[in-house]
Tab-separated table of C-alpha atoms in Angstrom:
chain	number	residue	atom	x	y	z
A	663	ALA	CA	-6.248	-2.624	-11.449
A	664	ASP	CA	-4.220	-4.107	-8.732
A	665	CYS	CA	-0.441	-2.431	-9.888
A	666	VAL	CA	3.073	-3.301	-8.381
A	667	SER	CA	4.748	-0.644	-9.789
A	668	ILE	CA	4.214	2.902	-11.006
A	669	GLY	CA	5.088	1.850	-14.625
A	670	GLU	CA	1.748	-0.332	-14.800
A	671	VAL	CA	-0.138	2.109	-12.698
A	672	LYS	CA	0.648	4.510	-15.494
A	673	ARG	CA	-0.042	1.616	-18.168
A	674	ALA	CA	-3.699	0.870	-16.827
A	675	LEU	CA	-4.091	5.146	-16.826
A	676	LYS	CA	-3.184	4.912	-20.581
A	677	VAL	CA	-5.688	1.911	-21.549
A	678	GLY	CA	-8.487	3.738	-19.973
A	679	ILE	CA	-8.950	2.489	-16.478
A	680	PRO	CA	-10.188	5.087	-14.391
A	681	PRO	CA	-8.031	6.103	-11.590
A	682	TYR	CA	-10.590	5.640	-8.897
A	683	LYS	CA	-10.406	2.142	-9.811
A	684	ILE	CA	-6.412	1.593	-9.681
A	685	ILE	CA	-4.534	0.122	-6.455
A	686	PHE	CA	-0.964	0.686	-6.054
A	687	SER	CA	0.354	-2.645	-4.280
A	688	GLY	CA	3.725	-2.674	-5.124
A	689	VAL	CA	6.520	-3.740	-2.326
A	690	GLY	CA	9.530	-1.612	-1.759
A	691	LYS	CA	8.130	1.659	-3.423
A	692	ILE	CA	10.572	4.543	-3.615
A	693	ASP	CA	9.237	7.739	-2.276
A	694	GLU	CA	9.192	9.301	-6.088
A	695	GLU	CA	6.532	6.430	-6.821
A	696	ILE	CA	4.438	7.463	-3.662
A	697	LYS	CA	4.486	10.967	-4.830
A	698	GLN	CA	3.488	10.082	-8.765
A	699	ALA	CA	0.703	7.638	-7.091
A	700	LEU	CA	-0.446	10.731	-4.930
A	701	GLU	CA	-0.357	13.171	-8.088
A	702	LEU	CA	-2.352	10.678	-10.257
A	703	ASP	CA	-5.299	10.700	-7.545
A	704	ILE	CA	-5.763	6.899	-7.750
A	705	LEU	CA	-8.010	4.723	-5.149
A	706	MET	CA	-5.182	3.918	-3.012
A	707	ILE	CA	-1.669	3.103	-2.166
A	708	ASN	CA	-1.640	-0.748	-0.490
A	709	VAL	CA	0.779	0.176	2.554
A	710	GLU	CA	2.824	-2.741	3.590
A	711	SER	CA	4.837	-1.730	6.232
A	712	ASP	CA	4.793	1.072	9.283
A	713	ALA	CA	7.961	2.503	7.782
A	714	GLU	CA	5.762	2.983	4.379
A	715	LEU	CA	3.024	4.177	6.073
A	716	ASN	CA	5.229	7.162	7.522
A	717	ARG	CA	6.458	7.637	4.064
A	718	VAL	CA	3.351	8.185	2.549
A	719	GLU	CA	2.383	10.327	5.225
A	720	LEU	CA	5.312	12.460	4.819
A	721	ILE	CA	5.501	12.615	1.548
A	722	ALA	CA	1.247	13.284	1.327
A	723	LYS	CA	1.833	16.330	3.918
A	724	GLU	CA	4.675	17.479	1.366
A	725	LEU	CA	2.329	17.319	-1.502
A	726	GLY	CA	-0.750	18.978	0.402
A	727	LYS	CA	-2.745	15.833	0.055
A	728	THR	CA	-4.706	13.196	2.003
A	729	ALA	CA	-3.335	9.737	0.842
A	730	ARG	CA	-6.055	7.119	0.771
A	731	ILE	CA	-4.491	3.645	1.851
A	732	SER	CA	-5.145	0.222	2.449
A	733	ILE	CA	-3.070	-2.056	4.742
A	734	ARG	CA	-1.747	-5.520	3.770
A	735	ILE	CA	-1.824	-7.820	6.606
A	736	ASN	CA	0.341	-10.625	7.004
A	737	PRO	CA	-1.880	-13.673	8.519
A	738	ASN	CA	0.866	-15.936	9.099
A	739	ILE	CA	-0.912	-18.821	7.278
A	740	ASP	CA	0.911	-21.352	5.385
A	741	PRO	CA	-1.040	-22.162	1.992
A	742	GLN	CA	1.285	-25.069	1.587
A	743	THR	CA	2.472	-23.592	-2.057
A	744	HIS	CA	6.272	-23.795	-2.988
A	745	PRO	CA	8.617	-21.671	-0.965
A	746	TYR	CA	9.579	-19.473	-2.911
A	747	ILE	CA	6.815	-18.100	-3.887
A	748	SER	CA	5.228	-17.907	-0.297
A	749	THR	CA	3.920	-14.429	0.779
A	750	GLY	CA	1.573	-15.424	3.622
A	751	LEU	CA	3.731	-16.167	6.481
A	752	LYS	CA	5.560	-14.304	9.087
A	753	GLU	CA	9.085	-14.961	7.745
A	754	ASN	CA	8.221	-13.870	4.473
A	755	LYS	CA	8.158	-10.250	5.758
A	756	PHE	CA	5.422	-9.069	3.241
A	757	GLY	CA	2.735	-7.026	4.992
A	758	ILE	CA	1.902	-6.108	8.213
A	759	PRO	CA	1.852	-8.968	11.108
A	760	SER	CA	-1.342	-9.983	12.040
A	761	ASP	CA	-0.961	-9.260	15.755
A	762	ALA	CA	-0.179	-5.931	15.071
A	763	VAL	CA	-3.149	-4.644	12.696
A	764	TYR	CA	-5.163	-3.045	15.512
A	765	GLU	CA	-1.836	-0.493	16.373
A	766	THR	CA	-1.204	0.159	12.723
A	767	TYR	CA	-4.806	1.288	12.150
A	768	GLN	CA	-5.094	3.134	15.422
A	769	TYR	CA	-1.909	4.712	14.433
A	770	ALA	CA	-2.603	5.171	10.734
A	771	ALA	CA	-5.868	6.897	11.747
A	772	SER	CA	-4.162	9.344	13.853
A	773	LEU	CA	-2.355	10.396	10.890
A	774	CYS	CA	-3.812	14.027	9.644
A	775	ASN	CA	-2.614	13.309	5.925
A	776	LEU	CA	-4.270	9.499	5.612
A	777	GLU	CA	-7.337	8.376	4.952
A	778	ILE	CA	-7.721	4.537	5.673
A	779	ARG	CA	-10.124	2.588	2.745
A	780	PHE	CA	-11.697	-0.481	3.266
A	781	ASP	CA	-12.835	-0.893	-0.352
C-alpha cells in the first residue's frame, strides 16, 4: 500500500495489509506522523526533501530505531498533463531534484539511523 497519510497507513493495517508491504509517501509529513510510521514498523518512508530526511533521521535516533527510507526523485519531466496536477517538473517542488540525487543518497547513507531501500 502506498499511503499518503498516517490515517491511510493505519487503515491499510486495519484491513490486513502487513506492515512490510506499506510505504508512507505523503508530502508535508509532520513529526508525529513520522514517529507513528516508525513505531508501526512499516516497510519505508518515502522522503520528499533534505529537510524531511534530517527530520526522519532525528526522530529515528530519538526512538532508538533505524528508519527505512526511499527517496522521491523529481525528474523535471513534463508529462504534458493539466498544469494543476503536474508533479514531475522542477517548479512543482515535489521530491529531490534529479541533479541533486547523488549527493542526497551519499548524505543519507552517511546517517546512522537511516537505511536506504530500493524495493
